[in-house]
């Protein structure tokens, strides 16, 4: 089954083509990674998928429905949620309250009921808090539930943003460089969490520069360079693709890798 389809997606900013005729699919199951050198167009691609930018050309399909050009909040309501390269938390709120904000996308009692503290509103608020605490436990932040978000370490803030995104019960979560700024131990823990998210039934599409995390976590990898897709496949296939090696390391590395492949038979 296919969760997400990009069909010839292009984004132009005046004379600059940031994303150039990109097409690929994201399976319903597992983790798909988008990688590429700095300035390759990865974050722009995420913004096109999540509604923060509108494609100049092409279409984006989510669960078979055309979501091209929809507002971000409408896309989120359909079950596609993203995190950002730069952490965006409510720093004046507690860790628990930040996750509850994400969960309120699913509440039904409404503002009037909440104001009057009706039984339905109180019951719903208890459910929201219980789910938020479960998600904090899922990402290993249960001991920080009452701490101010501003007091968390950078790695913990990354995990909190992920928990908040999961609070909306998305069918697809976009993770924009979730390992940025993390040390090796934190990246390993993050890799395990991402795999658990996928194993629990949520499709994961991530952008990441940490190649160790990508190779150990992703089922499929899409590679972009100068806004164009240059390769797609399993981590093992992408690792030895000459176009990918050239994009990251230059033509000399490509020749060396090709020669090594010949020696390996």
PDB file of C-alpha atoms in Angstrom:
ATOM      1  CA  UNK A   1       0.000   0.000   0.000  1.00  0.00           C
ATOM      2  CA  UNK A   2       1.143   3.559  -0.756  1.00  0.00           C
ATOM      3  CA  UNK A   3       0.776   6.393   1.773  1.00  0.00           C
ATOM      4  CA  UNK A   4       2.196   9.351  -0.156  1.00  0.00           C
ATOM      5  CA  UNK A   5       2.782  10.079  -3.848  1.00  0.00           C
ATOM      6  CA  UNK A   6       4.721  12.960  -5.344  1.00  0.00           C
ATOM      7  CA  UNK A   7       4.066  13.446  -9.059  1.00  0.00           C
ATOM      8  CA  UNK A   8       6.488  15.707 -10.959  1.00  0.00           C
ATOM      9  CA  UNK A   9       6.591  18.194  -8.086  1.00  0.00           C
ATOM     10  CA  UNK A  10       8.370  21.456  -8.945  1.00  0.00           C
ATOM     11  CA  UNK A  11       8.886  24.677  -6.998  1.00  0.00           C
ATOM     12  CA  UNK A  12      10.290  27.825  -8.563  1.00  0.00           C
ATOM     13  CA  UNK A  13      11.225  31.012  -6.733  1.00  0.00           C
ATOM     14  CA  UNK A  14      11.599  33.474  -9.603  1.00  0.00           C
ATOM     15  CA  UNK A  15      14.477  32.137 -11.673  1.00  0.00           C
ATOM     16  CA  UNK A  16      15.559  29.610  -9.001  1.00  0.00           C
ATOM     17  CA  UNK A  17      14.257  26.060  -9.294  1.00  0.00           C
ATOM     18  CA  UNK A  18      14.423  24.736  -5.724  1.00  0.00           C
ATOM     19  CA  UNK A  19      12.616  21.446  -6.467  1.00  0.00           C
ATOM     20  CA  UNK A  20      12.782  20.167 -10.014  1.00  0.00           C
ATOM     21  CA  UNK A  21      10.257  17.605 -11.284  1.00  0.00           C
ATOM     22  CA  UNK A  22      10.558  15.234  -8.305  1.00  0.00           C
ATOM     23  CA  UNK A  23       8.498  12.035  -8.243  1.00  0.00           C
ATOM     24  CA  UNK A  24       8.534   9.213  -5.699  1.00  0.00           C
ATOM     25  CA  UNK A  25       6.198   7.198  -3.499  1.00  0.00           C
ATOM     26  CA  UNK A  26       6.254   6.508   0.226  1.00  0.00           C
ATOM     27  CA  UNK A  27       4.966   3.053   1.245  1.00  0.00           C
ATOM     28  CA  UNK A  28       2.454   2.824   4.039  1.00  0.00           C
ATOM     29  CA  UNK A  29       4.773   0.662   6.132  1.00  0.00           C
ATOM     30  CA  UNK A  30       8.241   1.564   7.346  1.00  0.00           C
ATOM     31  CA  UNK A  31      10.654   4.490   7.243  1.00  0.00           C
ATOM     32  CA  UNK A  32      11.586   6.440   4.110  1.00  0.00           C
ATOM     33  CA  UNK A  33      14.471   8.912   4.233  1.00  0.00           C
ATOM     34  CA  UNK A  34      15.207  11.856   1.955  1.00  0.00           C
ATOM     35  CA  UNK A  35      18.898  12.732   1.885  1.00  0.00           C
ATOM     36  CA  UNK A  36      21.138  15.060  -0.083  1.00  0.00           C
ATOM     37  CA  UNK A  37      23.852  17.700   0.322  1.00  0.00           C
ATOM     38  CA  UNK A  38      23.130  21.065   1.907  1.00  0.00           C
ATOM     39  CA  UNK A  39      20.945  23.173  -0.366  1.00  0.00           C
ATOM     40  CA  UNK A  40      19.619  20.153  -2.264  1.00  0.00           C
ATOM     41  CA  UNK A  41      15.988  21.161  -1.731  1.00  0.00           C
ATOM     42  CA  UNK A  42      15.016  18.697   0.998  1.00  0.00           C
ATOM     43  CA  UNK A  43      13.296  21.094   3.399  1.00  0.00           C
ATOM     44  CA  UNK A  44      11.542  22.838   0.514  1.00  0.00           C
ATOM     45  CA  UNK A  45      10.235  19.426  -0.521  1.00  0.00           C
ATOM     46  CA  UNK A  46       8.865  18.844   2.983  1.00  0.00           C
ATOM     47  CA  UNK A  47       7.188  22.255   2.932  1.00  0.00           C
ATOM     48  CA  UNK A  48       5.492  21.375  -0.357  1.00  0.00           C
ATOM     49  CA  UNK A  49       4.192  18.099   1.073  1.00  0.00           C
ATOM     50  CA  UNK A  50       2.956  19.658   4.330  1.00  0.00           C
ATOM     51  CA  UNK A  51       1.285  22.715   2.777  1.00  0.00           C
ATOM     52  CA  UNK A  52       3.676  25.428   3.932  1.00  0.00           C
ATOM     53  CA  UNK A  53       4.529  26.001   0.261  1.00  0.00           C
ATOM     54  CA  UNK A  54       2.448  25.382  -2.865  1.00  0.00           C
ATOM     55  CA  UNK A  55       4.051  23.553  -5.810  1.00  0.00           C
ATOM     56  CA  UNK A  56       4.549  25.514  -9.010  1.00  0.00           C
ATOM     57  CA  UNK A  57       3.819  22.285 -10.886  1.00  0.00           C
ATOM     58  CA  UNK A  58       2.969  18.710 -10.006  1.00  0.00           C
ATOM     59  CA  UNK A  59       0.739  17.009  -7.441  1.00  0.00           C
ATOM     60  CA  UNK A  60       0.939  15.595  -3.922  1.00  0.00           C
ATOM     61  CA  UNK A  61      -1.387  12.708  -3.052  1.00  0.00           C
ATOM     62  CA  UNK A  62      -1.954  11.512   0.514  1.00  0.00           C
ATOM     63  CA  UNK A  63      -3.840   8.246   0.951  1.00  0.00           C
ATOM     64  CA  UNK A  64      -5.062   8.638  -2.615  1.00  0.00           C
ATOM     65  CA  UNK A  65      -6.429  12.169  -2.099  1.00  0.00           C
ATOM     66  CA  UNK A  66      -4.970  15.240  -3.803  1.00  0.00           C
ATOM     67  CA  UNK A  67      -3.707  17.601  -1.084  1.00  0.00           C
ATOM     68  CA  UNK A  68      -1.751  19.915  -3.392  1.00  0.00           C
ATOM     69  CA  UNK A  69      -2.015  23.491  -2.168  1.00  0.00           C
ATOM     70  CA  UNK A  70      -4.131  22.746   0.915  1.00  0.00           C
ATOM     71  CA  UNK A  71      -3.406  24.812   4.018  1.00  0.00           C
ATOM     72  CA  UNK A  72      -1.121  23.168   6.606  1.00  0.00           C
ATOM     73  CA  UNK A  73      -3.882  22.886   9.221  1.00  0.00           C
ATOM     74  CA  UNK A  74      -6.144  21.077   6.749  1.00  0.00           C
ATOM     75  CA  UNK A  75      -3.353  18.674   5.846  1.00  0.00           C
ATOM     76  CA  UNK A  76      -2.635  18.050   9.550  1.00  0.00           C
ATOM     77  CA  UNK A  77      -6.321  17.347  10.166  1.00  0.00           C
ATOM     78  CA  UNK A  78      -6.145  14.652   7.476  1.00  0.00           C
ATOM     79  CA  UNK A  79      -3.348  12.887   9.344  1.00  0.00           C
ATOM     80  CA  UNK A  80      -0.099  14.292   7.916  1.00  0.00           C
ATOM     81  CA  UNK A  81       1.980  16.071  10.559  1.00  0.00           C
ATOM     82  CA  UNK A  82       5.535  17.439  10.493  1.00  0.00           C
ATOM     83  CA  UNK A  83       8.321  18.564  12.785  1.00  0.00           C
ATOM     84  CA  UNK A  84      10.775  21.311  11.853  1.00  0.00           C
ATOM     85  CA  UNK A  85      14.512  21.653  11.341  1.00  0.00           C
ATOM     86  CA  UNK A  86      14.488  24.344  14.034  1.00  0.00           C
ATOM     87  CA  UNK A  87      12.640  23.227  17.152  1.00  0.00           C
ATOM     88  CA  UNK A  88       9.370  25.139  17.649  1.00  0.00           C
ATOM     89  CA  UNK A  89       8.019  24.617  21.141  1.00  0.00           C
ATOM     90  CA  UNK A  90       5.849  26.645  23.522  1.00  0.00           C
ATOM     91  CA  UNK A  91       8.698  27.469  25.877  1.00  0.00           C
ATOM     92  CA  UNK A  92       6.456  29.024  28.546  1.00  0.00           C
ATOM     93  CA  UNK A  93       4.481  25.781  28.846  1.00  0.00           C
ATOM     94  CA  UNK A  94       5.517  22.587  30.589  1.00  0.00           C
ATOM     95  CA  UNK A  95       6.669  19.530  28.691  1.00  0.00           C
ATOM     96  CA  UNK A  96       3.319  17.852  29.344  1.00  0.00           C
ATOM     97  CA  UNK A  97       1.354  20.921  28.232  1.00  0.00           C
ATOM     98  CA  UNK A  98       3.279  21.049  24.963  1.00  0.00           C
ATOM     99  CA  UNK A  99       2.184  17.517  24.118  1.00  0.00           C
ATOM    100  CA  UNK A 100      -1.388  18.271  25.163  1.00  0.00           C
ATOM    101  CA  UNK A 101      -1.459  21.138  22.660  1.00  0.00           C
ATOM    102  CA  UNK A 102      -0.752  18.616  19.897  1.00  0.00           C
ATOM    103  CA  UNK A 103      -3.430  16.288  21.207  1.00  0.00           C
ATOM    104  CA  UNK A 104      -6.160  18.960  21.236  1.00  0.00           C
ATOM    105  CA  UNK A 105      -6.364  18.616  17.446  1.00  0.00           C
ATOM    106  CA  UNK A 106      -8.573  15.600  18.233  1.00  0.00           C
ATOM    107  CA  UNK A 107     -10.763  17.045  20.971  1.00  0.00           C
ATOM    108  CA  UNK A 108     -14.480  17.401  20.307  1.00  0.00           C
ATOM    109  CA  UNK A 109     -16.009  19.098  23.361  1.00  0.00           C
ATOM    110  CA  UNK A 110     -15.295  22.581  22.042  1.00  0.00           C
ATOM    111  CA  UNK A 111     -14.280  25.860  23.657  1.00  0.00           C
ATOM    112  CA  UNK A 112     -17.716  26.591  25.171  1.00  0.00           C
ATOM    113  CA  UNK A 113     -17.879  23.204  26.908  1.00  0.00           C
ATOM    114  CA  UNK A 114     -14.320  23.575  28.155  1.00  0.00           C
ATOM    115  CA  UNK A 115     -15.111  27.024  29.566  1.00  0.00           C
ATOM    116  CA  UNK A 116     -18.123  25.653  31.451  1.00  0.00           C
ATOM    117  CA  UNK A 117     -16.191  22.553  32.593  1.00  0.00           C
ATOM    118  CA  UNK A 118     -18.939  20.233  31.426  1.00  0.00           C
ATOM    119  CA  UNK A 119     -18.614  16.492  32.206  1.00  0.00           C
ATOM    120  CA  UNK A 120     -17.762  15.813  28.564  1.00  0.00           C
ATOM    121  CA  UNK A 121     -15.016  18.441  28.610  1.00  0.00           C
ATOM    122  CA  UNK A 122     -13.560  17.127  31.890  1.00  0.00           C
ATOM    123  CA  UNK A 123     -13.585  13.541  30.608  1.00  0.00           C
ATOM    124  CA  UNK A 124     -11.925  14.580  27.388  1.00  0.00           C
ATOM    125  CA  UNK A 125      -9.256  16.561  29.247  1.00  0.00           C
ATOM    126  CA  UNK A 126      -8.413  13.476  31.337  1.00  0.00           C
ATOM    127  CA  UNK A 127      -8.041  11.458  28.145  1.00  0.00           C
ATOM    128  CA  UNK A 128      -5.816  14.130  26.596  1.00  0.00           C
ATOM    129  CA  UNK A 129      -3.535  14.146  29.627  1.00  0.00           C
ATOM    130  CA  UNK A 130      -3.316  10.355  29.755  1.00  0.00           C
ATOM    131  CA  UNK A 131      -2.348  10.177  26.084  1.00  0.00           C
ATOM    132  CA  UNK A 132       0.201  12.967  26.526  1.00  0.00           C
ATOM    133  CA  UNK A 133       1.835  11.137  29.430  1.00  0.00           C
ATOM    134  CA  UNK A 134       1.954   7.916  27.386  1.00  0.00           C
ATOM    135  CA  UNK A 135       3.769   9.749  24.596  1.00  0.00           C
ATOM    136  CA  UNK A 136       6.257  11.329  26.986  1.00  0.00           C
ATOM    137  CA  UNK A 137       7.018   7.843  28.237  1.00  0.00           C
ATOM    138  CA  UNK A 138       7.333   6.626  24.642  1.00  0.00           C
ATOM    139  CA  UNK A 139      10.125   9.139  23.924  1.00  0.00           C
ATOM    140  CA  UNK A 140      11.716   8.817  27.381  1.00  0.00           C
ATOM    141  CA  UNK A 141      10.640  12.170  28.835  1.00  0.00           C
ATOM    142  CA  UNK A 142       8.142  11.015  31.442  1.00  0.00           C
ATOM    143  CA  UNK A 143      10.414  12.312  34.228  1.00  0.00           C
ATOM    144  CA  UNK A 144      10.302  15.795  32.648  1.00  0.00           C
ATOM    145  CA  UNK A 145       6.503  16.092  32.425  1.00  0.00           C
ATOM    146  CA  UNK A 146       6.269  19.081  34.765  1.00  0.00           C
ATOM    147  CA  UNK A 147       9.482  20.805  33.671  1.00  0.00           C
ATOM    148  CA  UNK A 148       9.353  23.936  31.531  1.00  0.00           C
ATOM    149  CA  UNK A 149      10.085  23.151  27.890  1.00  0.00           C
ATOM    150  CA  UNK A 150      12.652  25.956  27.858  1.00  0.00           C
ATOM    151  CA  UNK A 151      14.716  24.096  30.473  1.00  0.00           C
ATOM    152  CA  UNK A 152      15.117  20.903  28.454  1.00  0.00           C
ATOM    153  CA  UNK A 153      18.361  20.042  26.717  1.00  0.00           C
ATOM    154  CA  UNK A 154      18.392  20.408  22.950  1.00  0.00           C
ATOM    155  CA  UNK A 155      18.110  16.661  22.469  1.00  0.00           C
ATOM    156  CA  UNK A 156      15.164  16.509  24.858  1.00  0.00           C
ATOM    157  CA  UNK A 157      13.458  19.359  23.008  1.00  0.00           C
ATOM    158  CA  UNK A 158      13.816  17.328  19.798  1.00  0.00           C
ATOM    159  CA  UNK A 159      12.117  14.377  21.471  1.00  0.00           C
ATOM    160  CA  UNK A 160       9.385  16.625  22.870  1.00  0.00           C
ATOM    161  CA  UNK A 161       8.608  18.014  19.424  1.00  0.00           C
ATOM    162  CA  UNK A 162       8.321  14.446  18.150  1.00  0.00           C
ATOM    163  CA  UNK A 163       5.946  13.511  20.991  1.00  0.00           C
ATOM    164  CA  UNK A 164       3.816  16.566  20.245  1.00  0.00           C
ATOM    165  CA  UNK A 165       3.579  15.585  16.572  1.00  0.00           C
ATOM    166  CA  UNK A 166       2.559  12.034  17.530  1.00  0.00           C
ATOM    167  CA  UNK A 167      -0.125  13.414  19.839  1.00  0.00           C
ATOM    168  CA  UNK A 168      -2.218  14.185  16.771  1.00  0.00           C
ATOM    169  CA  UNK A 169      -2.281  10.442  15.920  1.00  0.00           C
ATOM    170  CA  UNK A 170      -0.909  11.028  12.401  1.00  0.00           C
ATOM    171  CA  UNK A 171      -0.920   8.398   9.697  1.00  0.00           C
ATOM    172  CA  UNK A 172       2.236  10.004   8.288  1.00  0.00           C
ATOM    173  CA  UNK A 173       4.796  12.004  10.251  1.00  0.00           C
ATOM    174  CA  UNK A 174       7.467  14.111   8.529  1.00  0.00           C
ATOM    175  CA  UNK A 175      10.631  14.455  10.606  1.00  0.00           C
ATOM    176  CA  UNK A 176      12.889  17.316   9.482  1.00  0.00           C
ATOM    177  CA  UNK A 177      16.460  16.532  10.604  1.00  0.00           C
ATOM    178  CA  UNK A 178      15.447  15.015  13.966  1.00  0.00           C
ATOM    179  CA  UNK A 179      19.068  14.129  14.825  1.00  0.00           C
ATOM    180  CA  UNK A 180      20.466  17.643  14.263  1.00  0.00           C
ATOM    181  CA  UNK A 181      22.567  18.665  17.252  1.00  0.00           C
ATOM    182  CA  UNK A 182      22.421  15.245  18.924  1.00  0.00           C
ATOM    183  CA  UNK A 183      25.437  13.261  20.074  1.00  0.00           C
ATOM    184  CA  UNK A 184      26.050   9.659  19.053  1.00  0.00           C
ATOM    185  CA  UNK A 185      24.247   8.118  22.021  1.00  0.00           C
ATOM    186  CA  UNK A 186      21.223  10.374  21.539  1.00  0.00           C
ATOM    187  CA  UNK A 187      21.122   9.544  17.813  1.00  0.00           C
ATOM    188  CA  UNK A 188      21.120   5.823  18.561  1.00  0.00           C
ATOM    189  CA  UNK A 189      18.209   6.278  20.969  1.00  0.00           C
ATOM    190  CA  UNK A 190      16.394   8.392  18.381  1.00  0.00           C
ATOM    191  CA  UNK A 191      16.854   5.675  15.759  1.00  0.00           C
ATOM    192  CA  UNK A 192      15.157   3.168  18.045  1.00  0.00           C
ATOM    193  CA  UNK A 193      12.252   5.543  18.681  1.00  0.00           C
ATOM    194  CA  UNK A 194      11.750   6.171  14.948  1.00  0.00           C
ATOM    195  CA  UNK A 195      11.677   2.429  14.288  1.00  0.00           C
ATOM    196  CA  UNK A 196       9.110   1.994  17.073  1.00  0.00           C
ATOM    197  CA  UNK A 197       6.939   4.729  15.548  1.00  0.00           C
ATOM    198  CA  UNK A 198       6.954   2.866  12.229  1.00  0.00           C
ATOM    199  CA  UNK A 199       6.441  -0.521  13.873  1.00  0.00           C
ATOM    200  CA  UNK A 200       3.373   0.901  15.656  1.00  0.00           C
ATOM    201  CA  UNK A 201       1.792   1.685  12.272  1.00  0.00           C
ATOM    202  CA  UNK A 202       2.677   5.334  11.595  1.00  0.00           C
ATOM    203  CA  UNK A 203       4.435   5.977   8.300  1.00  0.00           C
ATOM    204  CA  UNK A 204       7.685   7.909   8.751  1.00  0.00           C
ATOM    205  CA  UNK A 205       9.272  10.197   6.146  1.00  0.00           C
ATOM    206  CA  UNK A 206      12.417  11.914   7.355  1.00  0.00           C
ATOM    207  CA  UNK A 207      15.123  14.294   6.185  1.00  0.00           C
ATOM    208  CA  UNK A 208      18.460  13.618   7.806  1.00  0.00           C
ATOM    209  CA  UNK A 209      22.178  14.420   7.463  1.00  0.00           C
ATOM    210  CA  UNK A 210      23.251  11.738   9.950  1.00  0.00           C
ATOM    211  CA  UNK A 211      24.075   8.939   7.522  1.00  0.00           C
ATOM    212  CA  UNK A 212      24.606   6.393  10.278  1.00  0.00           C
ATOM    213  CA  UNK A 213      21.060   7.013  11.509  1.00  0.00           C
ATOM    214  CA  UNK A 214      19.670   6.853   7.957  1.00  0.00           C
ATOM    215  CA  UNK A 215      21.442   3.625   7.054  1.00  0.00           C
ATOM    216  CA  UNK A 216      20.445   1.959  10.338  1.00  0.00           C
ATOM    217  CA  UNK A 217      16.844   3.197  10.402  1.00  0.00           C
ATOM    218  CA  UNK A 218      15.395   3.693   6.909  1.00  0.00           C
ATOM    219  CA  UNK A 219      13.849   0.989   4.736  1.00  0.00           C
ATOM    220  CA  UNK A 220      14.101   3.139   1.608  1.00  0.00           C
ATOM    221  CA  UNK A 221      16.138   6.206   0.723  1.00  0.00           C
ATOM    222  CA  UNK A 222      15.454   8.961  -1.816  1.00  0.00           C
ATOM    223  CA  UNK A 223      18.434  11.124  -2.783  1.00  0.00           C
ATOM    224  CA  UNK A 224      18.071  14.671  -4.126  1.00  0.00           C
ATOM    225  CA  UNK A 225      20.724  17.052  -5.406  1.00  0.00           C
ATOM    226  CA  UNK A 226      20.197  20.553  -6.828  1.00  0.00           C
ATOM    227  CA  UNK A 227      16.475  19.986  -6.466  1.00  0.00           C
ATOM    228  CA  UNK A 228      16.338  16.814  -8.556  1.00  0.00           C
ATOM    229  CA  UNK A 229      15.946  13.187  -7.535  1.00  0.00           C
ATOM    230  CA  UNK A 230      19.156  11.380  -8.484  1.00  0.00           C
ATOM    231  CA  UNK A 231      18.659   7.990  -6.826  1.00  0.00           C
ATOM    232  CA  UNK A 232      16.197   5.843  -4.921  1.00  0.00           C
ATOM    233  CA  UNK A 233      16.460   2.424  -3.304  1.00  0.00           C
ATOM    234  CA  UNK A 234      17.418   0.541  -0.183  1.00  0.00           C
ATOM    235  CA  UNK A 235      20.187   1.961   2.006  1.00  0.00           C
ATOM    236  CA  UNK A 236      22.578  -0.675   0.646  1.00  0.00           C
ATOM    237  CA  UNK A 237      21.746   0.250  -2.954  1.00  0.00           C
ATOM    238  CA  UNK A 238      22.031   3.978  -2.390  1.00  0.00           C
ATOM    239  CA  UNK A 239      25.321   3.683  -0.521  1.00  0.00           C
ATOM    240  CA  UNK A 240      27.171   2.441  -3.634  1.00  0.00           C
ATOM    241  CA  UNK A 241      25.285   4.454  -6.254  1.00  0.00           C
ATOM    242  CA  UNK A 242      27.867   6.462  -8.269  1.00  0.00           C
ATOM    243  CA  UNK A 243      25.554   9.470  -8.620  1.00  0.00           C
ATOM    244  CA  UNK A 244      25.089   9.609  -4.845  1.00  0.00           C
ATOM    245  CA  UNK A 245      28.818   9.297  -4.172  1.00  0.00           C
ATOM    246  CA  UNK A 246      29.479  12.075  -6.679  1.00  0.00           C
ATOM    247  CA  UNK A 247      26.879  14.346  -5.082  1.00  0.00           C
ATOM    248  CA  UNK A 248      28.435  13.981  -1.636  1.00  0.00           C
ATOM    249  CA  UNK A 249      32.113  13.536  -2.365  1.00  0.00           C
ATOM    250  CA  UNK A 250      32.831  14.509  -5.986  1.00  0.00           C
ATOM    251  CA  UNK A 251      33.846  12.677  -9.139  1.00  0.00           C
ATOM    252  CA  UNK A 252      37.185  11.454  -7.751  1.00  0.00           C
ATOM    253  CA  UNK A 253      35.372   9.536  -5.033  1.00  0.00           C
ATOM    254  CA  UNK A 254      33.022   8.122  -7.665  1.00  0.00           C
ATOM    255  CA  UNK A 255      35.924   6.728  -9.661  1.00  0.00           C
ATOM    256  CA  UNK A 256      37.491   5.253  -6.514  1.00  0.00           C
ATOM    257  CA  UNK A 257      34.217   3.636  -5.449  1.00  0.00           C
ATOM    258  CA  UNK A 258      33.669   2.187  -8.934  1.00  0.00           C
ATOM    259  CA  UNK A 259      37.177   0.732  -8.908  1.00  0.00           C
ATOM    260  CA  UNK A 260      36.583  -0.783  -5.490  1.00  0.00           C
ATOM    261  CA  UNK A 261      33.371  -2.381  -6.740  1.00  0.00           C
ATOM    262  CA  UNK A 262      35.327  -4.021  -9.578  1.00  0.00           C
ATOM    263  CA  UNK A 263      37.897  -5.377  -7.137  1.00  0.00           C
ATOM    264  CA  UNK A 264      35.130  -6.772  -4.963  1.00  0.00           C
ATOM    265  CA  UNK A 265      33.731  -8.562  -7.995  1.00  0.00           C
TER     266      UNK A 265
END
